PDB file of C-alpha atoms (C1' of nucleotides) in Angstrom:
ATOM      1  CA  UNK A 703      59.498  52.767  75.114  1.00 98.00           C
ATOM      2  CA  UNK A 704      60.659  56.344  75.724  1.00 98.00           C
ATOM      3  CA  UNK A 705      59.310  58.488  78.445  1.00 98.00           C
ATOM      4  CA  UNK A 706      59.814  62.448  78.734  1.00 98.00           C
ATOM      5  CA  UNK A 707      59.279  64.841  81.389  1.00 98.00           C
ATOM      6  CA  UNK A 708      59.145  68.818  80.714  1.00 98.00           C
ATOM      7  CA  UNK A 709      58.363  71.831  82.550  1.00 98.00           C
ATOM      8  CA  UNK A 710      57.091  73.553  79.317  1.00 98.00           C
ATOM      9  CA  UNK A 711      56.455  76.929  81.119  1.00 98.00           C
ATOM     10  CA  UNK A 712      52.724  77.718  79.230  1.00 98.00           C
ATOM     11  CA  UNK A 713      51.891  75.000  76.794  1.00 98.00           C
ATOM     12  CA  UNK A 714      50.169  77.921  74.576  1.00 98.00           C
ATOM     13  CA  UNK A 715      53.189  79.913  74.439  1.00 97.00           C
ATOM     14  CA  UNK A 716      55.620  76.834  73.981  1.00 98.00           C
ATOM     15  CA  UNK A 717      53.459  75.054  71.282  1.00 98.00           C
ATOM     16  CA  UNK A 718      55.678  75.455  68.503  1.00 97.00           C
ATOM     17  CA  UNK A 719      58.552  74.104  70.607  1.00 98.00           C
ATOM     18  CA  UNK A 720      56.639  71.319  71.870  1.00 98.00           C
ATOM     19  CA  UNK A 721      55.526  69.927  68.502  1.00 98.00           C
ATOM     20  CA  UNK A 722      59.177  70.269  67.308  1.00 98.00           C
ATOM     21  CA  UNK A 723      60.141  68.272  70.192  1.00 98.00           C
ATOM     22  CA  UNK A 724      57.634  65.730  69.640  1.00 98.00           C
ATOM     23  CA  UNK A 725      58.708  65.332  66.232  1.00 98.00           C
ATOM     24  CA  UNK A 726      62.369  64.994  66.642  1.00 98.00           C
ATOM     25  CA  UNK A 727      62.464  63.262  70.067  1.00 98.00           C
ATOM     26  CA  UNK A 728      59.233  61.140  69.465  1.00 98.00           C
ATOM     27  CA  UNK A 729      58.481  59.752  72.957  1.00 98.00           C
ATOM     28  CA  UNK A 730      55.971  57.522  73.560  1.00 98.00           C
ATOM     29  CA  UNK A 731      54.637  59.399  76.646  1.00 98.00           C
ATOM     30  CA  UNK A 732      55.567  63.145  77.222  1.00 98.00           C
ATOM     31  CA  UNK A 733      54.659  64.324  80.677  1.00 98.00           C
ATOM     32  CA  UNK A 734      54.444  67.944  80.929  1.00 98.00           C
ATOM     33  CA  UNK A 735      54.559  70.675  83.669  1.00 98.00           C
ATOM     34  CA  UNK A 736      53.293  74.355  84.311  1.00 98.00           C
ATOM     35  CA  UNK A 737      50.942  74.405  81.366  1.00 98.00           C
ATOM     36  CA  UNK A 738      49.357  77.701  82.880  1.00 98.00           C
ATOM     37  CA  UNK A 739      45.983  77.125  81.015  1.00 97.00           C
ATOM     38  CA  UNK A 740      42.517  75.462  81.823  1.00 97.00           C
ATOM     39  CA  UNK A 741      41.349  72.420  79.931  1.00 97.00           C
ATOM     40  CA  UNK A 742      39.230  74.159  77.776  1.00 96.00           C
ATOM     41  CA  UNK A 743      41.921  76.137  76.224  1.00 97.00           C
ATOM     42  CA  UNK A 744      44.530  73.484  75.955  1.00 98.00           C
ATOM     43  CA  UNK A 745      45.870  72.952  72.250  1.00 98.00           C
ATOM     44  CA  UNK A 746      44.228  69.277  71.933  1.00 98.00           C
ATOM     45  CA  UNK A 747      44.085  69.600  68.255  1.00 98.00           C
ATOM     46  CA  UNK A 748      47.433  70.590  66.958  1.00 97.00           C
ATOM     47  CA  UNK A 749      48.842  68.001  69.391  1.00 98.00           C
ATOM     48  CA  UNK A 750      46.744  65.265  68.077  1.00 98.00           C
ATOM     49  CA  UNK A 751      47.856  66.178  64.533  1.00 98.00           C
ATOM     50  CA  UNK A 752      51.294  65.173  65.845  1.00 98.00           C
ATOM     51  CA  UNK A 753      50.003  61.665  66.782  1.00 98.00           C
ATOM     52  CA  UNK A 754      49.348  62.397  70.377  1.00 98.00           C
ATOM     53  CA  UNK A 755      46.650  62.005  72.685  1.00 98.00           C
ATOM     54  CA  UNK A 756      46.169  64.811  75.655  1.00 98.00           C
ATOM     55  CA  UNK A 757      45.428  64.189  79.059  1.00 98.00           C
ATOM     56  CA  UNK A 758      45.153  67.504  80.988  1.00 98.00           C
ATOM     57  CA  UNK A 759      44.835  68.691  84.704  1.00 98.00           C
ATOM     58  CA  UNK A 760      44.780  72.229  83.829  1.00 98.00           C
ATOM     59  CA  UNK A 761      44.489  75.761  85.758  1.00 97.00           C
ATOM     60  CA  UNK A 762      44.080  79.192  84.867  1.00 96.00           C
ATOM     61  CA  UNK A 763      47.315  80.920  84.745  1.00 96.00           C
ATOM     62  CA  UNK A 764      49.371  79.059  86.990  1.00 96.00           C
ATOM     63  CA  UNK A 765      50.547  75.314  87.322  1.00 97.00           C
ATOM     64  CA  UNK A 766      48.491  72.612  85.310  1.00 98.00           C
ATOM     65  CA  UNK A 767      50.215  69.179  84.326  1.00 98.00           C
ATOM     66  CA  UNK A 768      49.333  66.734  81.517  1.00 98.00           C
ATOM     67  CA  UNK A 769      50.302  63.615  79.864  1.00 98.00           C
ATOM     68  CA  UNK A 770      50.746  63.434  75.582  1.00 98.00           C
ATOM     69  CA  UNK A 771      50.690  59.795  74.738  1.00 98.00           C
ATOM     70  CA  UNK A 772      50.848  58.100  71.313  1.00 98.00           C
ATOM     71  CA  UNK A 773      50.614  54.852  73.604  1.00 98.00           C
ATOM     72  CA  UNK A 774      47.468  53.541  75.268  1.00 98.00           C
ATOM     73  CA  UNK A 775      47.193  55.183  78.656  1.00 98.00           C
ATOM     74  CA  UNK A 776      44.360  54.625  81.038  1.00 98.00           C
ATOM     75  CA  UNK A 777      43.173  54.817  84.641  1.00 98.00           C
ATOM     76  CA  UNK A 778      43.708  58.367  84.070  1.00 98.00           C
ATOM     77  CA  UNK A 779      43.389  60.083  87.886  1.00 98.00           C
ATOM     78  CA  UNK A 780      43.483  63.944  88.628  1.00 97.00           C
ATOM     79  CA  UNK A 781      42.328  63.477  92.242  1.00 95.00           C
ATOM     80  CA  UNK A 782      45.348  61.760  93.644  1.00 94.00           C
ATOM     81  CA  UNK A 783      45.045  64.070  96.608  1.00 92.00           C
ATOM     82  CA  UNK A 784      43.688  67.699  97.114  1.00 89.00           C
ATOM     83  CA  UNK A 785      46.332  70.220  98.003  1.00 90.00           C
ATOM     84  CA  UNK A 786      45.964  73.040 100.466  1.00 89.00           C
ATOM     85  CA  UNK A 787      45.185  75.604  97.628  1.00 93.00           C
ATOM     86  CA  UNK A 788      43.441  73.316  95.241  1.00 94.00           C
ATOM     87  CA  UNK A 789      46.459  73.589  92.460  1.00 97.00           C
ATOM     88  CA  UNK A 790      46.773  71.400  89.710  1.00 97.00           C
ATOM     89  CA  UNK A 791      49.900  69.698  90.251  1.00 98.00           C
ATOM     90  CA  UNK A 792      49.479  65.892  89.764  1.00 98.00           C
ATOM     91  CA  UNK A 793      48.260  63.765  87.345  1.00 98.00           C
ATOM     92  CA  UNK A 794      48.510  59.578  87.101  1.00 98.00           C
ATOM     93  CA  UNK A 795      47.774  57.361  84.487  1.00 98.00           C
ATOM     94  CA  UNK A 796      48.716  53.424  83.960  1.00 98.00           C
ATOM     95  CA  UNK A 797      50.379  51.951  81.070  1.00 98.00           C
ATOM     96  CA  UNK A 798      51.158  48.469  80.183  1.00 98.00           C
ATOM     97  CA  UNK A 799      54.951  47.546  79.088  1.00 97.00           C
ATOM     98  CA  UNK A 800      56.145  43.883  78.821  1.00 93.00           C
ATOM     99  CA  UNK A 801      53.133  42.557  80.640  1.00 92.00           C
ATOM    100  CA  UNK A 802      53.752  45.088  83.523  1.00 95.00           C
ATOM    101  CA  UNK A 803      51.002  47.555  84.766  1.00 98.00           C
ATOM    102  CA  UNK A 804      53.333  50.741  85.278  1.00 98.00           C
ATOM    103  CA  UNK A 805      51.763  53.602  87.295  1.00 98.00           C
ATOM    104  CA  UNK A 806      53.137  56.852  85.792  1.00 98.00           C
ATOM    105  CA  UNK A 807      52.891  59.895  88.484  1.00 98.00           C
ATOM    106  CA  UNK A 808      53.604  63.307  86.845  1.00 98.00           C
ATOM    107  CA  UNK A 809      54.030  65.997  89.446  1.00 98.00           C
ATOM    108  CA  UNK A 810      54.863  70.038  89.513  1.00 98.00           C
ATOM    109  CA  UNK A 811      56.072  70.370  93.168  1.00 98.00           C
ATOM    110  CA  UNK A 812      55.305  73.983  94.694  1.00 97.00           C
ATOM    111  CA  UNK A 813      58.385  76.031  94.400  1.00 97.00           C
ATOM    112  CA  UNK A 814      58.527  77.075  98.156  1.00 96.00           C
ATOM    113  CA  UNK A 815      60.292  80.545  97.822  1.00 95.00           C
ATOM    114  CA  UNK A 816      60.828  82.650  99.767  1.00 94.00           C
ATOM    115  CA  UNK A 817      61.491  80.667 102.736  1.00 94.00           C
ATOM    116  CA  UNK A 818      59.898  81.709 105.960  1.00 92.00           C
ATOM    117  CA  UNK A 819      56.498  82.511 104.319  1.00 93.00           C
ATOM    118  CA  UNK A 820      53.548  80.318 103.633  1.00 94.00           C
ATOM    119  CA  UNK A 821      54.823  79.159 100.214  1.00 95.00           C
ATOM    120  CA  UNK A 822      57.411  77.222 101.862  1.00 96.00           C
ATOM    121  CA  UNK A 823      55.146  75.654 104.553  1.00 96.00           C
ATOM    122  CA  UNK A 824      52.927  74.709 101.629  1.00 96.00           C
ATOM    123  CA  UNK A 825      55.871  72.925  99.952  1.00 97.00           C
ATOM    124  CA  UNK A 826      56.712  70.936 103.102  1.00 97.00           C
ATOM    125  CA  UNK A 827      53.039  70.047 103.228  1.00 97.00           C
ATOM    126  CA  UNK A 828      52.493  69.100  99.636  1.00 97.00           C
ATOM    127  CA  UNK A 829      55.708  66.852 100.048  1.00 98.00           C
ATOM    128  CA  UNK A 830      54.665  65.218 102.826  1.00 98.00           C
ATOM    129  CA  UNK A 831      51.372  64.471 101.854  1.00 97.00           C
ATOM    130  CA  UNK A 832      52.778  63.209  98.632  1.00 98.00           C
ATOM    131  CA  UNK A 833      55.101  60.835 100.436  1.00 98.00           C
ATOM    132  CA  UNK A 834      52.261  59.386 102.139  1.00 98.00           C
ATOM    133  CA  UNK A 835      50.340  58.838  99.203  1.00 98.00           C
ATOM    134  CA  UNK A 836      53.301  56.947  97.427  1.00 98.00           C
ATOM    135  CA  UNK A 837      53.516  54.673 100.206  1.00 98.00           C
ATOM    136  CA  UNK A 838      49.839  53.437  99.785  1.00 98.00           C
ATOM    137  CA  UNK A 839      50.138  53.281  95.954  1.00 98.00           C
ATOM    138  CA  UNK A 840      53.255  51.254  96.580  1.00 98.00           C
ATOM    139  CA  UNK A 841      51.307  48.552  98.250  1.00 98.00           C
ATOM    140  CA  UNK A 842      48.938  48.223  95.200  1.00 97.00           C
ATOM    141  CA  UNK A 843      51.417  48.476  92.530  1.00 98.00           C
ATOM    142  CA  UNK A 844      55.249  48.042  92.912  1.00 98.00           C
ATOM    143  CA  UNK A 845      55.853  49.454  89.463  1.00 98.00           C
ATOM    144  CA  UNK A 846      55.816  53.222  89.650  1.00 98.00           C
ATOM    145  CA  UNK A 847      57.657  55.950  87.731  1.00 98.00           C
ATOM    146  CA  UNK A 848      57.388  59.414  89.067  1.00 98.00           C
ATOM    147  CA  UNK A 849      58.544  62.067  86.612  1.00 98.00           C
ATOM    148  CA  UNK A 850      58.358  65.858  86.808  1.00 98.00           C
ATOM    149  CA  UNK A 851      59.329  69.105  88.289  1.00 98.00           C
ATOM    150  CA  UNK A 852      60.480  68.237  91.588  1.00 98.00           C
ATOM    151  CA  UNK A 853      62.033  71.843  92.581  1.00 98.00           C
ATOM    152  CA  UNK A 854      64.565  69.772  94.548  1.00 98.00           C
ATOM    153  CA  UNK A 855      68.108  70.271  93.977  1.00 98.00           C
ATOM    154  CA  UNK A 856      69.209  66.911  95.320  1.00 98.00           C
ATOM    155  CA  UNK A 857      72.926  67.472  95.837  1.00 97.00           C
ATOM    156  CA  UNK A 858      75.743  70.154  95.672  1.00 97.00           C
ATOM    157  CA  UNK A 859      76.688  68.627  92.409  1.00 97.00           C
ATOM    158  CA  UNK A 860      73.301  69.559  90.989  1.00 98.00           C
ATOM    159  CA  UNK A 861      73.619  73.134  90.823  1.00 97.00           C
ATOM    160  CA  UNK A 862      76.220  75.619  89.569  1.00 97.00           C
ATOM    161  CA  UNK A 863      76.983  77.211  92.920  1.00 95.00           C
ATOM    162  CA  UNK A 864      75.504  75.463  95.803  1.00 96.00           C
ATOM    163  CA  UNK A 865      76.572  78.043  98.491  1.00 95.00           C
ATOM    164  CA  UNK A 866      74.328  80.421  96.916  1.00 95.00           C
ATOM    165  CA  UNK A 867      71.214  77.747  97.479  1.00 96.00           C
ATOM    166  CA  UNK A 868      71.814  76.976 101.127  1.00 95.00           C
ATOM    167  CA  UNK A 869      68.738  78.833 102.195  1.00 95.00           C
ATOM    168  CA  UNK A 870      66.892  78.548  99.139  1.00 96.00           C
ATOM    169  CA  UNK A 871      63.538  76.238  99.157  1.00 97.00           C
ATOM    170  CA  UNK A 872      65.082  74.012  96.266  1.00 98.00           C
ATOM    171  CA  UNK A 873      68.162  73.241  98.100  1.00 97.00           C
ATOM    172  CA  UNK A 874      67.443  73.708 101.944  1.00 97.00           C
ATOM    173  CA  UNK A 875      68.399  70.640 103.697  1.00 97.00           C
ATOM    174  CA  UNK A 876      65.121  69.522 105.228  1.00 97.00           C
ATOM    175  CA  UNK A 877      63.583  69.587 101.558  1.00 98.00           C
ATOM    176  CA  UNK A 878      66.333  67.157 100.259  1.00 98.00           C
ATOM    177  CA  UNK A 879      65.624  65.149 103.000  1.00 98.00           C
ATOM    178  CA  UNK A 880      62.330  64.779 101.957  1.00 98.00           C
ATOM    179  CA  UNK A 881      63.697  63.983  98.544  1.00 98.00           C
ATOM    180  CA  UNK A 882      65.693  61.489 100.161  1.00 98.00           C
ATOM    181  CA  UNK A 883      62.581  60.280 102.388  1.00 98.00           C
ATOM    182  CA  UNK A 884      60.766  59.369  98.970  1.00 98.00           C
ATOM    183  CA  UNK A 885      63.513  57.714  97.249  1.00 98.00           C
ATOM    184  CA  UNK A 886      64.188  55.336 100.472  1.00 98.00           C
ATOM    185  CA  UNK A 887      60.564  54.191  99.938  1.00 98.00           C
ATOM    186  CA  UNK A 888      61.983  52.275  97.375  1.00 98.00           C
ATOM    187  CA  UNK A 889      63.164  54.214  94.166  1.00 98.00           C
ATOM    188  CA  UNK A 890      66.259  55.585  92.320  1.00 98.00           C
ATOM    189  CA  UNK A 891      67.031  58.873  91.157  1.00 98.00           C
ATOM    190  CA  UNK A 892      67.391  57.549  87.564  1.00 98.00           C
ATOM    191  CA  UNK A 893      69.837  60.030  86.348  1.00 98.00           C
ATOM    192  CA  UNK A 894      72.146  60.043  89.375  1.00 98.00           C
ATOM    193  CA  UNK A 895      71.813  56.351  89.566  1.00 98.00           C
ATOM    194  CA  UNK A 896      73.197  55.868  85.739  1.00 98.00           C
ATOM    195  CA  UNK A 897      75.293  58.737  85.880  1.00 98.00           C
ATOM    196  CA  UNK A 898      77.352  58.751  89.525  1.00 96.00           C
ATOM    197  CA  UNK A 899      79.844  61.825  88.846  1.00 95.00           C
ATOM    198  CA  UNK A 900      78.187  63.827  86.071  1.00 97.00           C
ATOM    199  CA  UNK A 901      77.311  67.140  86.004  1.00 96.00           C
ATOM    200  CA  UNK A 902      73.958  68.046  84.068  1.00 97.00           C
ATOM    201  CA  UNK A 903      71.350  70.356  84.594  1.00 98.00           C
ATOM    202  CA  UNK A 904      67.434  70.688  83.457  1.00 98.00           C
ATOM    203  CA  UNK A 905      66.915  74.157  84.597  1.00 98.00           C
ATOM    204  CA  UNK A 906      68.723  77.669  83.617  1.00 98.00           C
ATOM    205  CA  UNK A 907      67.175  80.783  84.589  1.00 97.00           C
ATOM    206  CA  UNK A 908      65.863  83.412  81.759  1.00 96.00           C
ATOM    207  CA  UNK A 909      67.979  85.958  83.660  1.00 94.00           C
ATOM    208  CA  UNK A 910      71.615  87.296  83.399  1.00 91.00           C
ATOM    209  CA  UNK A 911      72.623  85.054  80.676  1.00 94.00           C
ATOM    210  CA  UNK A 912      72.189  81.882  82.697  1.00 96.00           C
ATOM    211  CA  UNK A 913      72.037  79.420  79.776  1.00 97.00           C
ATOM    212  CA  UNK A 914      75.210  81.064  78.158  1.00 96.00           C
ATOM    213  CA  UNK A 915      77.088  80.899  81.089  1.00 96.00           C
ATOM    214  CA  UNK A 916      75.607  77.232  82.241  1.00 97.00           C
ATOM    215  CA  UNK A 917      74.283  78.459  85.699  1.00 97.00           C
ATOM    216  CA  UNK A 918      72.061  75.670  85.819  1.00 97.00           C
ATOM    217  CA  UNK A 919      70.201  73.188  88.352  1.00 98.00           C
ATOM    218  CA  UNK A 920      69.031  69.896  88.171  1.00 98.00           C
ATOM    219  CA  UNK A 921      65.466  70.034  89.360  1.00 98.00           C
ATOM    220  CA  UNK A 922      63.443  67.778  87.050  1.00 98.00           C
ATOM    221  CA  UNK A 923      63.649  64.234  87.803  1.00 98.00           C
ATOM    222  CA  UNK A 924      62.421  60.737  87.371  1.00 98.00           C
ATOM    223  CA  UNK A 925      62.148  58.221  90.210  1.00 98.00           C
ATOM    224  CA  UNK A 926      61.905  54.733  89.372  1.00 98.00           C
ATOM    225  CA  UNK A 927      60.553  51.857  91.504  1.00 98.00           C
ATOM    226  CA  UNK A 928      63.401  49.426  92.186  1.00 98.00           C
ATOM    227  CA  UNK A 929      61.207  46.681  90.533  1.00 98.00           C
ATOM    228  CA  UNK A 930      61.895  48.756  87.153  1.00 98.00           C
ATOM    229  CA  UNK A 931      65.472  49.295  87.531  1.00 98.00           C
ATOM    230  CA  UNK A 932      66.898  46.523  85.357  1.00 98.00           C
ATOM    231  CA  UNK A 933      64.574  47.870  82.696  1.00 98.00           C
ATOM    232  CA  UNK A 934      66.092  51.332  82.454  1.00 98.00           C
ATOM    233  CA  UNK A 935      68.140  51.345  79.359  1.00 98.00           C
ATOM    234  CA  UNK A 936      68.976  55.049  78.922  1.00 98.00           C
ATOM    235  CA  UNK A 937      68.430  58.333  80.730  1.00 98.00           C
ATOM    236  CA  UNK A 938      69.184  61.711  78.927  1.00 98.00           C
ATOM    237  CA  UNK A 939      68.745  65.213  79.458  1.00 98.00           C
ATOM    238  CA  UNK A 940      67.893  66.836  76.202  1.00 98.00           C
ATOM    239  CA  UNK A 941      69.391  70.239  76.107  1.00 98.00           C
ATOM    240  CA  UNK A 942      68.288  71.179  72.466  1.00 98.00           C
ATOM    241  CA  UNK A 943      64.964  72.627  73.461  1.00 98.00           C
ATOM    242  CA  UNK A 944      66.531  74.986  75.909  1.00 98.00           C
ATOM    243  CA  UNK A 945      68.651  76.506  72.954  1.00 97.00           C
ATOM    244  CA  UNK A 946      65.839  77.599  70.887  1.00 96.00           C
ATOM    245  CA  UNK A 947      64.189  80.620  69.892  1.00 95.00           C
ATOM    246  CA  UNK A 948      61.377  81.482  72.941  1.00 96.00           C
ATOM    247  CA  UNK A 949      62.629  78.383  75.001  1.00 97.00           C
ATOM    248  CA  UNK A 950      61.229  76.982  78.052  1.00 98.00           C
ATOM    249  CA  UNK A 951      63.554  77.846  81.061  1.00 98.00           C
ATOM    250  CA  UNK A 952      63.438  73.939  81.540  1.00 98.00           C
ATOM    251  CA  UNK A 953      64.699  71.286  79.311  1.00 98.00           C
ATOM    252  CA  UNK A 954      63.315  67.584  78.823  1.00 98.00           C
ATOM    253  CA  UNK A 955      64.748  64.427  80.482  1.00 98.00           C
ATOM    254  CA  UNK A 956      63.950  61.291  78.785  1.00 98.00           C
ATOM    255  CA  UNK A 957      64.242  57.543  79.844  1.00 98.00           C
ATOM    256  CA  UNK A 958      64.039  54.481  77.629  1.00 98.00           C
ATOM    257  CA  UNK A 959      62.531  51.354  79.010  1.00 98.00           C
ATOM    258  CA  UNK A 960      62.983  47.931  77.539  1.00 96.00           C
TER     259      UNK A 960
ATOM    260  C1'  DA B1296      73.437  92.225  93.576  1.00 97.41           C
ATOM    261  C1'  DT B1297      66.002  90.259  96.485  1.00 97.41           C
ATOM    262  C1'  DG B1298      68.525  92.424  90.570  1.00 97.41           C
ATOM    263  C1'  DG B1299      67.701  90.319  85.921  1.00 97.41           C
ATOM    264  C1'  DC B1300      63.624  87.723  82.155  1.00 97.41           C
ATOM    265  C1'  DT B1301      59.335  85.438  80.891  1.00 97.41           C
ATOM    266  C1'  DG B1302      54.120  84.298  80.620  1.00 97.41           C
ATOM    267  C1'  DA B1303      49.247  85.109  82.280  1.00 97.41           C
ATOM    268  C1'  DG B1304      45.775  88.126  82.613  1.00 97.41           C
ATOM    269  C1'  DC B1305      44.315  92.102  80.640  1.00 97.41           C
ATOM    270  C1'  DT B1306      45.255  96.278  78.596  1.00 97.41           C
ATOM    271  C1'  DA B1307      48.635  98.829  83.569  1.00 97.41           C
ATOM    272  C1'  DC B1308      50.528  96.350  86.279  1.00 97.41           C
ATOM    273  C1'  DT B1309      50.984  92.313  89.404  1.00 97.41           C
ATOM    274  C1'  DC B1310      51.649  87.722  90.721  1.00 97.41           C
ATOM    275  C1'  DA B1311      54.514  83.548  90.093  1.00 97.41           C
ATOM    276  C1'  DG B1312      58.282  81.248  88.699  1.00 97.41           C
ATOM    277  C1'  DA B1313      63.624  79.108  90.877  1.00 97.41           C
TER     278       DA B1313
END
DNA sequence: ATGGCTGAGCTACTCAGA
């Protein structure tokens, strides 16, 4: 079973690239973030034509997350917790694999820049609330996969020039510590777990030729609970969609579970 | 280098992203 996560930066602006990706990569479940639309304007039909059912937690203009799935998923939950501004940043579903019930959690963590503003405080509050929620969920089901745009650069190796980001909301030590706190509940950052020394990015800014220069950062992640680690066969950052015409600034990360 | 580029809402320009 293949599960992917991709911040698409508008589902409607990206629909052709998304359809192409579904065809080329054929994930069983695709978690998308930043769909930037209300549910009523979501392109359900064209996605259904590609063989995928859509489960959407949208919002006008900003944020928004969704699952696209060709396998049966259920227990869709858009009310995991209410965040400070009522933003659509988390959706959950359950999927069965090898008689294990796995909880999939699709998140879009607040960016938090610039620091010394309410946006940064919001990011910290959001992460604290999320950590608390995950603690509770683990008591009910130890099989959890969290995927999405975490807006966290975990380590120096995960950004092209870490010195430029020491006071950035994506790399500030107190934010990275929260990421670590989450992992310490019983997860692995599966990309780093399976690639100890490798440099790979999931985001390249549209500006200043960042893609061409490979000025990127690894901020889209899959956290896999320890109970599932032995079943993860591969993890892959698929750079192809980032090189296409009219791309998202993020590219998908993919895992395969036996 | 607080710039650069892209999308939504809307139709001039701001907000947000990272």
